[in-house]
C-alpha cells in the first residue's frame, strides 16, 4: 500500500492544535489537543518509509516507527498499537513528553526541506486510541514463578522493569517513599505536559497485572535495604536523583527562596486534591508574586509555566547562557514565551536582597567564552554590569545530583562514580553487589523518561537471566 505513504511532498506537517494561550494560562490541562483520526492518518502518511530509518536509530527504545506509521496511515490501528507497545512500556507518555526535536523527529530524513513526520503525536494517538477501544490488555503471565524481585523506586525506570518482570511471571514488589506511583511523572512533571490521569491509568494497569506496591516506604529509613535483599531473589534500585544543586551568594538563605522540586511537588499535590499547607500559606505558591526562576533546563521551564498558571504578577527566567546553549527543550521555551514568561539570557544571580524576605535578585551579565573540554562554552561575568530584578519568590532550578546511596542504604560496598551515580556493568545493569541491579537516573544522572524506560526494560531482561542462571546452577549442584 505504498500509495498511502510518501505524502510529505504534498501534505504539509501539522502538529496537533494548541489550546489558546488565554485558556491554557488558567489551568493545568495539557496544552496540545489530540490528533483526530484524519489528522493522525494524514500525518503518518507523510513518512517516506526509509530503508535505514534514522528516526528509530535515534529513539532510545529503537521503536519500529516506520511500521506503526504505515499501519496508522492504513487505518490498522490495533496492529499499530501492538507494534508500538512491543518496544515501549508507556508510548502515550513518551509521545507527550519526549524531546522529539532532539530524538526521533530531529533525525527524520524529511526534516530538511519538508519538516519531520510528527512521530510523537502519532505515537500518543495510537495508544490513547488503544485504551479507548480496550486493546490495552492486562498483564497476564503465561506461568507464575515463585521467585520475587524487589524494585526500589516507582518512577518510569522501576515501572518499566516491573511490567517486564511481571510479564515473565515474577512476583514483583515495588517500594516507594511517596504515597503515589509514578516518580517524577506524577510529582515533578506538571499536568500541562502530562495530565495526571495518564499516569494513574498506568498505575491501575500495573496493579491489575499483579504488581504489588509498598508506598510511603523509604528504603533506608522505614525499610532496611539489607532486609529487602535477603527477602527477594533480586533487587533493582531505580531511585532517581533528587539532591538539588545549590547556588551561593549573599542572602541565599532568605525566606522566599525555594528549591524547584519542593515548589513543583506542592503544585502537583494540590492539583491531585491533597491538603498542602505550604501551598495554602503562600510559601510554595506564586499567586500574585513577582517570580524569578534560576536555571535553563526542563525543570526551570516547568517552574516558570507553573507560576504563570498560579497567577504570578510576573515571571522571569534567569539563565547564565543564551537560548542556543540552554539544556531545556526549545519547544518548551517557545511555549513559555507565548504564555508571558520573560527570559533574561546571559545573566546569573550575584546576591539576594531583602531583610526578612527576599525582595530582589541582584544579577550580573555574562558573556560566553571559549569552549571547555566538553565542548561547552565557558561563561564569564562582565564587570560592572550588575542589575536588580524585583522578586518575592525565587525558585532555584539548577539541576539535581544523586544522594549518597551507600550511606542512605547502609551498604558501603555499593560502588558509585565520582558524581555519586551508581556504577553498573553496562551490559547487565548489575551493581557491585551480586543480585542488585540499578537503572534510570540513579545510573545516568538526570536524564529522560524514555531512557529510564529503556534501562528498566534492559535491567529486567538481565534480572531474569540472573535468576534463571542461579536456578540452573543450583539444580546442577543437587
Ligand atoms: P524517578 O522518576 O525520579 O523515580 C524515582 C522514584 O524513586 C521516586 O518515586 C522516588 O520517590 C523513589 N525513591 C527515591 N529514593 C527512595 C528510597 N530511598 N526509598 C523508596 N523510594 C525511593 N523527562 C522527559 O523525558 N521529558 C520531560 O518533559 C521531563 N520533564 C521533567 C521535568 C522535571 C521538573 C524533572 C525534575 C524531570 C523531568 N524529566 C523529563 C526527567 C525525567 O522525569 C526523569 O529522567 C525520569 O523520571 C527518571 O526516571 P527514574 O525512574 O530513574 O526516576
Ligand atoms: Fe520519539 Fe520518544 Fe517515541 Fe522514541 S519514544 S519514537 S524518541 S517520542
Ligand atoms: Fe519516516 Fe522520517 Fe522515520 Fe524516514 S526518518 S522512516 S521519513 S519517520
Coordinates of C-alpha atoms and ligand atoms in Angstrom, one line a residue:
X1 CA 0.0 0.0 0.0
X2 CA 2.9 2.3 -0.8
X3 CA 0.5 4.8 -2.3
X4 CA -0.8 5.6 1.2
X5 CA 2.7 6.7 2.2
X6 CA 5.4 9.2 1.0
X7 CA 2.9 12.1 1.1
X8 CA 5.4 14.5 2.5
X9 CA 5.8 16.3 -0.8
X10 CA 2.2 17.4 -0.9
X11 CA 0.9 17.2 2.7
X12 CA 2.4 19.8 5.0
X13 CA 3.5 19.0 8.5
X14 CA 0.7 19.7 11.0
X15 CA 1.2 19.3 14.8
X16 CA -1.9 18.8 17.0
X17 CA -3.7 22.1 17.7
X18 CA -2.5 24.0 20.8
X19 CA -5.1 25.4 23.2
X20 CA -5.4 29.2 23.1
X21 CA -2.8 30.9 25.4
X22 CA -5.6 32.8 27.3
X23 CA -7.2 29.4 28.2
X24 CA -4.0 27.5 29.0
X25 CA -2.7 30.2 31.3
X26 CA -5.7 29.5 33.5
X27 CA -5.4 25.7 34.1
X28 CA -3.1 22.7 34.3
X29 CA -4.6 20.8 31.4
X30 CA -2.3 19.6 28.6
X31 CA -1.8 22.3 26.0
X32 CA -1.8 20.1 22.9
X33 CA -5.0 18.6 21.8
X34 CA -5.1 15.0 20.5
X35 CA -5.0 14.3 16.7
X36 CA -8.3 13.3 15.3
X37 CA -8.3 10.2 13.1
X38 CA -7.9 12.2 9.9
X39 CA -5.0 14.2 11.4
X40 CA -3.2 11.1 12.6
X41 CA -3.7 9.2 9.3
X42 CA -2.6 12.2 7.1
X43 CA 0.5 12.9 9.2
X44 CA 1.5 9.2 9.4
X45 CA 1.2 9.0 5.6
X46 CA 3.9 11.7 5.2
X47 CA 6.6 9.1 6.2
X48 CA 8.9 8.1 3.4
X49 CA 9.4 4.5 4.8
X50 CA 13.2 4.9 4.8
X51 CA 15.4 1.8 4.3
X52 CA 17.5 3.0 7.2
X53 CA 15.1 4.8 9.5
X54 CA 17.1 7.4 11.4
X55 CA 14.1 8.2 13.5
X56 CA 14.3 4.7 15.0
X57 CA 18.1 4.8 15.3
X58 CA 17.8 8.0 17.4
X59 CA 14.9 6.8 19.5
X60 CA 16.3 5.4 22.8
X61 CA 13.9 2.4 22.5
X62 CA 14.6 1.9 18.8
X63 CA 10.8 1.9 18.2
X64 CA 9.7 0.5 14.9
X65 CA 8.4 3.9 13.9
X66 CA 8.0 3.4 10.1
X67 CA 6.0 0.2 10.7
X68 CA 3.5 1.8 13.1
X69 CA 3.2 4.9 10.9
X70 CA 2.3 2.8 7.9
X71 CA -0.3 0.8 9.8
X72 CA -1.8 4.1 11.1
X73 CA -1.9 5.5 7.6
X74 CA -3.7 2.3 6.6
X75 CA -6.2 2.6 9.4
X76 CA -4.9 -0.6 11.1
X77 CA -4.6 1.0 14.5
X78 CA -4.8 -2.1 16.7
X79 CA -1.8 -3.6 14.9
X80 CA -0.1 -0.2 15.1
X81 CA -0.6 -0.3 18.8
X82 CA 0.7 -3.9 19.2
X83 CA 3.9 -2.9 17.3
X84 CA 4.3 0.3 19.3
X85 CA 3.8 -1.4 22.6
X86 CA 6.3 -4.2 21.8
X87 CA 9.2 -1.8 22.3
X88 CA 7.8 0.9 24.6
X89 CA 6.1 0.3 28.0
X90 CA 4.5 3.8 28.0
X91 CA 4.2 5.0 24.4
X92 CA 1.4 7.5 25.2
X93 CA 3.7 9.1 27.8
X94 CA 6.8 9.3 25.6
X95 CA 4.6 10.7 22.8
X96 CA 3.7 13.5 25.1
X97 CA 7.0 14.4 26.8
X98 CA 10.0 13.1 24.9
X99 CA 12.1 16.0 23.5
X100 CA 11.3 14.7 20.0
X101 CA 13.2 17.6 18.4
X102 CA 16.4 16.1 19.8
X103 CA 15.5 12.4 19.2
X104 CA 13.2 10.8 16.6
X105 CA 11.8 13.8 14.9
X106 CA 15.1 15.7 14.9
X107 CA 16.6 12.9 12.9
X108 CA 13.7 12.2 10.5
X109 CA 15.2 12.4 7.0
X110 CA 12.4 14.6 5.5
X111 CA 13.1 17.2 8.3
X112 CA 15.4 19.0 5.9
X113 CA 13.1 20.7 3.3
X114 CA 9.8 19.2 4.3
X115 CA 9.6 19.3 8.2
X116 CA 9.7 16.0 10.1
X117 CA 6.9 13.5 10.5
X118 CA 5.1 14.3 13.8
X119 CA 6.1 11.0 15.3
X120 CA 5.4 11.8 19.0
X121 CA 1.9 13.0 18.4
X122 CA 1.0 9.9 16.3
X123 CA 2.6 7.6 19.0
X124 CA 0.4 9.2 21.6
X125 CA -2.7 8.9 19.4
X126 CA -2.2 5.2 18.8
X127 CA -2.0 4.3 22.5
X128 CA -4.7 6.7 23.7
X129 CA -7.0 5.1 21.0
X130 CA -6.0 1.6 22.1
X131 CA -7.0 2.5 25.7
X132 CA -10.4 3.9 24.5
X133 CA -11.0 0.7 22.5
X134 CA -10.0 -1.8 25.1
X135 CA -7.0 -3.0 23.1
X136 CA -4.5 -2.5 26.0
X137 CA -4.6 -5.9 27.5
X138 CA -4.0 -6.6 31.2
X139 CA -0.7 -8.2 32.2
X140 CA -1.4 -11.9 32.5
X141 CA 1.8 -14.1 32.6
X142 CA 1.5 -17.5 30.9
X143 CA 3.1 -19.0 34.1
X144 CA 3.6 -17.7 37.6
X145 CA 7.1 -18.1 39.1
X146 CA 7.9 -18.4 42.8
X147 CA 10.9 -16.0 42.7
X148 CA 10.3 -12.4 43.7
X149 CA 12.0 -9.2 42.7
X150 CA 12.1 -6.0 44.8
X151 CA 12.2 -2.7 42.9
X152 CA 13.1 0.4 44.8
X153 CA 11.5 3.4 43.1
X154 CA 8.2 3.7 41.3
X155 CA 9.4 6.1 38.6
X156 CA 9.4 5.2 34.9
X157 CA 12.6 3.1 35.2
X158 CA 11.2 1.0 38.1
X159 CA 7.8 0.7 36.5
X160 CA 9.1 -0.4 33.1
X161 CA 11.1 -3.1 34.9
X162 CA 8.1 -4.1 37.0
X163 CA 6.0 -4.6 33.8
X164 CA 8.6 -6.7 32.1
X165 CA 9.3 -8.9 35.1
X166 CA 5.6 -9.4 35.7
X167 CA 5.1 -10.4 32.1
X168 CA 7.7 -13.1 32.8
X169 CA 5.7 -14.3 35.8
X170 CA 7.9 -13.0 38.7
X171 CA 6.3 -11.7 41.9
X172 CA 7.2 -8.0 41.7
X173 CA 7.2 -5.7 44.8
X174 CA 7.8 -2.0 44.2
X175 CA 8.8 0.2 47.1
X176 CA 8.5 4.0 47.0
X177 CA 8.8 6.7 49.7
X178 CA 6.0 8.7 48.1
X179 CA 2.3 7.9 48.5
X180 CA 1.7 7.7 44.8
X181 CA 3.2 5.7 41.9
X182 CA 5.0 7.5 39.0
X183 CA 8.1 9.2 40.4
X184 CA 8.8 12.4 38.6
X185 CA 5.9 11.6 36.2
X186 CA 3.4 12.2 39.0
X187 CA 5.1 14.7 41.3
X188 CA 7.7 16.5 39.0
X189 CA 6.3 17.0 35.5
X190 CA 3.3 19.3 35.6
X191 CA -0.1 18.4 34.1
X192 CA 0.1 20.9 31.2
X193 CA 2.8 18.5 29.7
X194 CA 1.4 15.2 31.1
X195 CA -2.0 15.0 32.7
X196 CA -2.0 13.0 35.9
X197 CA -4.9 10.7 34.7
X198 CA -2.5 9.3 32.1
X199 CA -0.1 8.2 34.8
X200 CA -2.9 7.0 37.1
X201 CA -4.3 4.9 34.3
X202 CA -0.9 3.1 34.0
X203 CA -0.7 2.6 37.8
X204 CA -4.1 0.9 37.8
X205 CA -3.0 -1.3 34.8
X206 CA 0.1 -2.4 36.8
X207 CA -1.9 -3.1 39.9
X208 CA -4.4 -5.1 37.9
X209 CA -1.5 -7.0 36.4
X210 CA -0.3 -8.2 39.8
X211 CA 2.5 -5.7 40.7
X212 CA 2.4 -5.1 44.4
X213 CA 3.2 -1.5 45.6
X214 CA 4.5 -0.7 49.0
X215 CA 4.1 3.1 49.2
X216 CA 5.1 5.5 52.0
X217 CA 8.1 3.3 52.3
X218 CA 11.5 5.0 52.2
X219 CA 14.1 2.3 51.9
X220 CA 17.0 3.0 54.3
X221 CA 14.5 4.6 56.7
X222 CA 11.3 2.7 57.1
X223 CA 12.6 -0.4 55.5
X224 CA 16.1 -1.8 55.6
X225 CA 17.9 -2.4 52.3
X226 CA 19.7 -5.5 53.7
X227 CA 16.3 -7.0 54.8
X228 CA 14.8 -6.4 51.3
X229 CA 17.9 -8.0 49.7
X230 CA 17.6 -11.0 51.9
X231 CA 13.8 -11.3 51.2
X232 CA 13.9 -11.2 47.4
X233 CA 15.8 -13.1 44.7
X234 CA 17.0 -9.8 43.1
X235 CA 16.8 -6.1 43.8
X236 CA 16.6 -3.2 41.3
X237 CA 17.5 0.3 42.5
X238 CA 15.6 2.9 40.5
X239 CA 15.6 5.8 42.9
X240 CA 16.3 8.7 40.6
X241 CA 18.3 11.8 41.5
X242 CA 16.9 14.4 44.0
X243 CA 19.7 16.3 45.7
X244 CA 19.1 19.9 44.4
X245 CA 22.2 21.7 43.2
X246 CA 22.7 24.8 45.3
X247 CA 23.6 28.4 44.4
X248 CA 25.7 30.7 46.6
X249 CA 25.8 34.4 47.2
X250 CA 24.8 36.7 50.0
X251 CA 21.2 36.4 51.1
X252 CA 20.7 33.0 49.6
X253 CA 19.1 31.7 52.9
X254 CA 16.3 34.4 52.9
X255 CA 12.7 33.2 53.2
X256 CA 11.0 33.2 49.8
X257 CA 13.9 31.3 48.0
X258 CA 12.8 27.8 47.4
X259 CA 14.0 24.6 45.6
X260 CA 12.3 23.8 42.3
X261 CA 11.1 20.3 43.2
X262 CA 9.5 21.4 46.5
X263 CA 7.6 24.0 44.5
X264 CA 6.5 21.6 41.7
X265 CA 5.6 18.8 44.2
X266 CA 3.4 21.2 46.1
X267 CA 1.7 22.3 42.9
X268 CA 1.2 18.8 41.6
X269 CA -0.1 17.6 45.0
X270 CA -2.6 20.5 45.1
X271 CA -3.8 19.5 41.6
X272 CA -4.3 16.0 42.8
X273 CA -6.5 17.2 45.6
X274 CA -4.1 16.9 48.5
X275 CA -4.0 19.2 51.5
X276 CA -0.8 21.2 51.1
X277 CA -0.2 23.7 53.9
X278 CA 2.9 25.2 52.3
X279 CA 0.8 26.0 49.2
X280 CA -2.1 27.4 51.2
X281 CA 0.1 29.6 53.4
X282 CA 1.7 31.0 50.2
X283 CA 5.2 29.9 50.8
X284 CA 5.1 27.5 47.8
X285 CA 2.5 29.4 45.7
X286 CA 3.3 32.0 43.1
X287 CA -0.2 33.7 43.1
X288 CA 0.2 37.5 42.9
X289 CA 4.0 37.3 43.2
X290 CA 6.9 38.6 41.2
X291 CA 8.7 35.3 40.5
X292 CA 12.3 34.7 39.4
X293 CA 13.3 31.2 38.3
X294 CA 17.0 30.5 38.1
X295 CA 18.1 27.8 35.6
X296 CA 17.6 26.9 32.0
X297 CA 16.6 23.2 32.0
X298 CA 13.3 21.3 31.8
X299 CA 12.7 21.9 35.5
X300 CA 13.1 25.6 35.2
X301 CA 10.7 25.6 32.2
X302 CA 8.2 23.7 34.3
X303 CA 8.5 26.1 37.2
X304 CA 8.0 29.3 35.1
X305 CA 5.0 27.9 33.4
X306 CA 3.5 26.6 36.7
X307 CA 4.0 30.1 38.2
X308 CA 2.1 31.6 35.2
X309 CA -0.8 29.3 35.9
X310 CA -0.9 30.0 39.6
X311 CA -1.5 33.7 38.7
X312 CA 2.0 35.2 39.3
X313 CA 2.2 39.0 38.8
X314 CA 5.4 38.5 36.7
X315 CA 7.6 35.6 35.8
X316 CA 11.3 36.0 34.8
X317 CA 13.7 33.2 33.9
X318 CA 17.3 34.0 34.7
X319 CA 19.8 31.9 32.8
X320 CA 23.6 32.4 32.5
X321 CA 24.0 31.2 28.9
X322 CA 21.9 32.1 25.8
X323 CA 18.9 30.5 24.2
X324 CA 21.1 28.4 21.8
X325 CA 23.0 26.9 24.7
X326 CA 20.3 26.1 27.1
X327 CA 19.7 22.5 28.1
X328 CA 15.8 22.7 28.1
X329 CA 13.7 21.8 25.1
X330 CA 13.3 24.8 22.7
X331 CA 9.7 23.8 22.2
X332 CA 9.1 24.4 25.9
X333 CA 10.9 27.8 25.8
X334 CA 8.6 28.9 23.0
X335 CA 5.6 27.7 24.9
X336 CA 6.7 29.6 28.0
X337 CA 7.3 32.8 25.9
X338 CA 3.8 32.5 24.4
X339 CA 2.5 32.3 28.0
X340 CA 4.1 35.5 29.0
X341 CA 7.4 34.4 30.6
X342 CA 10.3 36.9 30.2
X343 CA 13.7 35.3 29.6
X344 CA 16.8 37.2 30.8
X345 CA 19.6 35.4 29.0
X346 CA 23.3 35.6 29.8
X347 CA 22.6 36.6 33.4
X348 CA 23.5 35.0 36.7
X349 CA 22.5 35.8 40.3
X350 CA 25.1 37.5 42.4
X351 CA 23.1 38.2 45.6
X352 CA 19.6 38.1 47.1
X353 CA 18.3 41.3 48.6
X354 CA 15.8 41.8 51.4
X355 CA 15.6 42.0 55.2
X356 CA 13.2 39.3 56.5
X357 CA 12.1 38.1 53.0
X358 CA 13.6 38.1 49.5
X359 CA 12.7 41.4 47.7
X360 CA 15.1 41.3 44.7
X361 CA 17.8 39.4 42.9
X362 CA 21.0 41.2 42.0
X363 CA 22.2 39.7 38.8
X364 CA 25.3 40.2 36.6
X365 CA 25.5 40.0 32.8
X366 CA 27.6 37.1 31.4
X367 CA 29.5 36.6 28.2
X368 CA 30.3 33.3 26.5
X369 CA 33.9 32.4 26.3
X370 CA 36.0 29.6 24.8
X371 CA 34.8 26.0 24.6
X372 CA 35.9 23.8 27.5
X373 CA 37.0 20.1 27.2
X374 CA 33.3 19.0 27.0
X375 CA 32.7 21.4 24.0
X376 CA 30.6 23.8 26.0
X377 CA 31.4 27.5 26.0
X378 CA 32.6 28.8 29.4
X379 CA 30.7 31.8 30.9
X380 CA 32.3 34.8 32.4
X381 CA 30.7 37.7 34.3
X382 CA 31.0 41.2 32.8
X383 CA 32.5 43.6 35.3
X384 CA 30.2 46.4 36.3
X385 CA 27.1 45.0 34.7
X386 CA 25.0 44.3 37.8
X387 CA 21.3 45.0 37.8
X388 CA 18.4 44.2 40.1
X389 CA 15.2 42.3 39.4
X390 CA 12.3 42.6 41.9
X391 CA 11.3 39.3 43.3
X392 CA 9.2 37.9 46.2
X393 CA 9.5 34.3 45.2
X394 CA 12.8 32.9 43.8
X395 CA 12.9 29.3 42.6
X396 CA 16.2 27.5 42.3
X397 CA 16.2 25.1 39.4
X398 CA 19.9 24.3 38.8
X399 CA 19.6 20.5 38.4
X400 CA 19.9 17.5 40.6
X401 CA 22.6 15.2 41.9
X402 CA 22.3 11.7 43.4
X403 CA 22.0 11.3 47.2
X404 CA 24.8 9.4 49.0
X405 CA 23.4 6.0 48.1
X406 CA 25.9 3.7 50.0
X407 CA 25.1 5.8 53.1
X408 CA 21.4 6.0 52.5
X409 CA 21.1 2.2 52.1
X410 CA 23.7 1.4 54.8
X411 CA 25.7 -0.5 52.2
X412 CA 29.3 0.8 51.9
X413 CA 30.1 -1.9 49.3
X414 CA 27.7 -0.3 46.8
X415 CA 30.0 1.3 44.3
X416 CA 29.3 4.8 43.0
X417 CA 31.0 7.0 40.4
X418 CA 32.8 10.3 41.3
X419 CA 29.4 12.0 40.6
X420 CA 27.6 9.7 43.0
X421 CA 25.7 7.8 40.4
X422 CA 25.5 4.0 41.0
X423 CA 28.2 2.1 39.0
X424 CA 26.8 -0.8 37.0
X425 CA 28.2 -3.2 34.5
X426 CA 26.6 -1.6 31.4
X427 CA 25.8 -4.9 29.7
X428 CA 24.0 -6.4 32.7
X429 CA 23.0 -3.5 34.8
X430 CA 24.4 -5.3 37.9
X431 CA 25.9 -3.2 40.6
X432 CA 29.0 -4.1 42.7
X433 CA 26.6 -6.1 44.9
X434 CA 25.6 -9.5 43.5
X435 CA 21.9 -9.8 42.6
X436 CA 21.5 -6.0 42.9
X437 CA 20.8 -4.1 39.7
X438 CA 20.3 -0.3 39.0
X439 CA 18.5 1.7 36.3
X440 CA 17.4 5.1 35.3
X441 CA 18.6 8.5 36.5
X442 CA 20.4 7.0 39.5
X443 CA 22.8 5.4 37.0
X444 CA 22.8 8.0 34.2
X445 CA 22.4 11.2 36.2
X446 CA 19.3 13.4 35.5
X447 CA 18.1 12.3 32.1
X448 CA 14.8 11.5 30.4
X449 CA 11.8 9.3 30.9
X450 CA 12.4 7.4 27.7
X451 CA 16.0 6.5 28.8
X452 CA 14.6 5.3 32.2
X453 CA 12.1 3.1 30.4
X454 CA 14.9 1.7 28.2
X455 CA 17.1 1.0 31.2
X456 CA 14.2 -0.6 33.2
X457 CA 13.4 -2.9 30.3
X458 CA 17.0 -3.9 29.8
X459 CA 17.6 -4.4 33.5
X460 CA 14.5 -6.6 33.8
X461 CA 15.9 -8.9 31.0
X462 CA 19.2 -9.1 32.9
X463 CA 17.5 -9.9 36.2
X464 CA 15.5 -12.7 34.5
X465 CA 18.8 -14.1 33.1
X466 CA 20.5 -13.8 36.5
X467 CA 17.7 -15.6 38.4
X468 CA 17.5 -18.3 35.8
X469 CA 21.2 -18.9 35.7
X470 CA 21.3 -19.1 39.5
X471 CA 18.4 -21.7 39.4
X472 CA 20.2 -23.9 36.9
X473 CA 23.5 -23.7 38.9
X474 CA 21.5 -24.8 42.0
X475 CA 19.8 -27.6 40.1
X476 CA 23.2 -28.9 38.7
X477 CA 24.6 -28.9 42.2
X478 CA 21.7 -31.1 43.6
Ligands
LIG1 P1 12.3 9.0 39.1 O1 11.2 9.3 38.2 O2 12.9 10.1 39.8 O3 11.6 8.0 40.2 C1 12.4 7.6 41.3 C2 11.4 7.1 42.4 O4 12.2 6.6 43.5 C3 10.6 8.3 43.0 O5 9.3 7.9 43.0 C4 11.2 8.4 44.5 O6 10.2 8.7 45.4 C5 11.7 6.9 44.7 N1 12.7 6.9 45.7 C6 13.8 7.6 45.8 N2 14.5 7.2 46.9 C7 13.8 6.2 47.5 C8 14.0 5.4 48.7 N3 15.1 5.5 49.5 N4 13.1 4.5 49.0 C9 11.9 4.4 48.2 N5 11.7 5.1 47.1 C10 12.6 6.0 46.8 N6 12.0 13.8 31.1 C11 11.4 13.8 29.9 O7 11.6 12.8 29.2 N7 10.6 14.8 29.5 C12 10.2 15.8 30.2 O8 9.5 16.7 29.8 C13 10.8 15.9 31.5 N8 10.5 16.9 32.4 C14 11.0 16.9 33.6 C15 10.6 17.9 34.5 C16 11.1 17.9 35.8 C17 10.6 19.0 36.7 C18 12.0 17.0 36.2 C19 12.6 17.1 37.6 C20 12.4 16.0 35.4 C21 11.9 15.9 34.1 N9 12.3 14.9 33.2 C22 11.7 14.9 31.9 C23 13.2 13.9 33.6 C24 12.5 12.6 34.0 O9 11.4 12.9 34.8 C25 13.5 11.6 34.7 O10 14.6 11.4 33.8 C26 12.8 10.3 34.9 O11 11.6 10.4 35.7 C27 13.8 9.3 35.6 O12 13.1 8.1 36.0 P2 13.6 7.2 37.2 O13 12.7 6.1 37.2 O14 15.1 6.9 37.0 O15 13.5 8.1 38.5
LIG2 FE1 10.3 9.5 19.6 FE2 10.3 9.2 22.3 FE3 8.5 7.9 20.9 FE4 11.1 7.3 20.7 S1 9.8 7.0 22.5 S2 9.7 7.5 19.0 S3 12.1 9.2 20.9 S4 8.7 10.1 21.1
LIG3 FE1 9.6 8.0 8.2 FE2 11.1 10.1 8.9 FE3 11.5 7.7 10.0 FE4 12.1 8.1 7.5 S1 13.1 9.0 9.3 S2 11.0 6.3 8.3 S3 10.5 9.6 6.9 S4 9.6 9.0 10.2

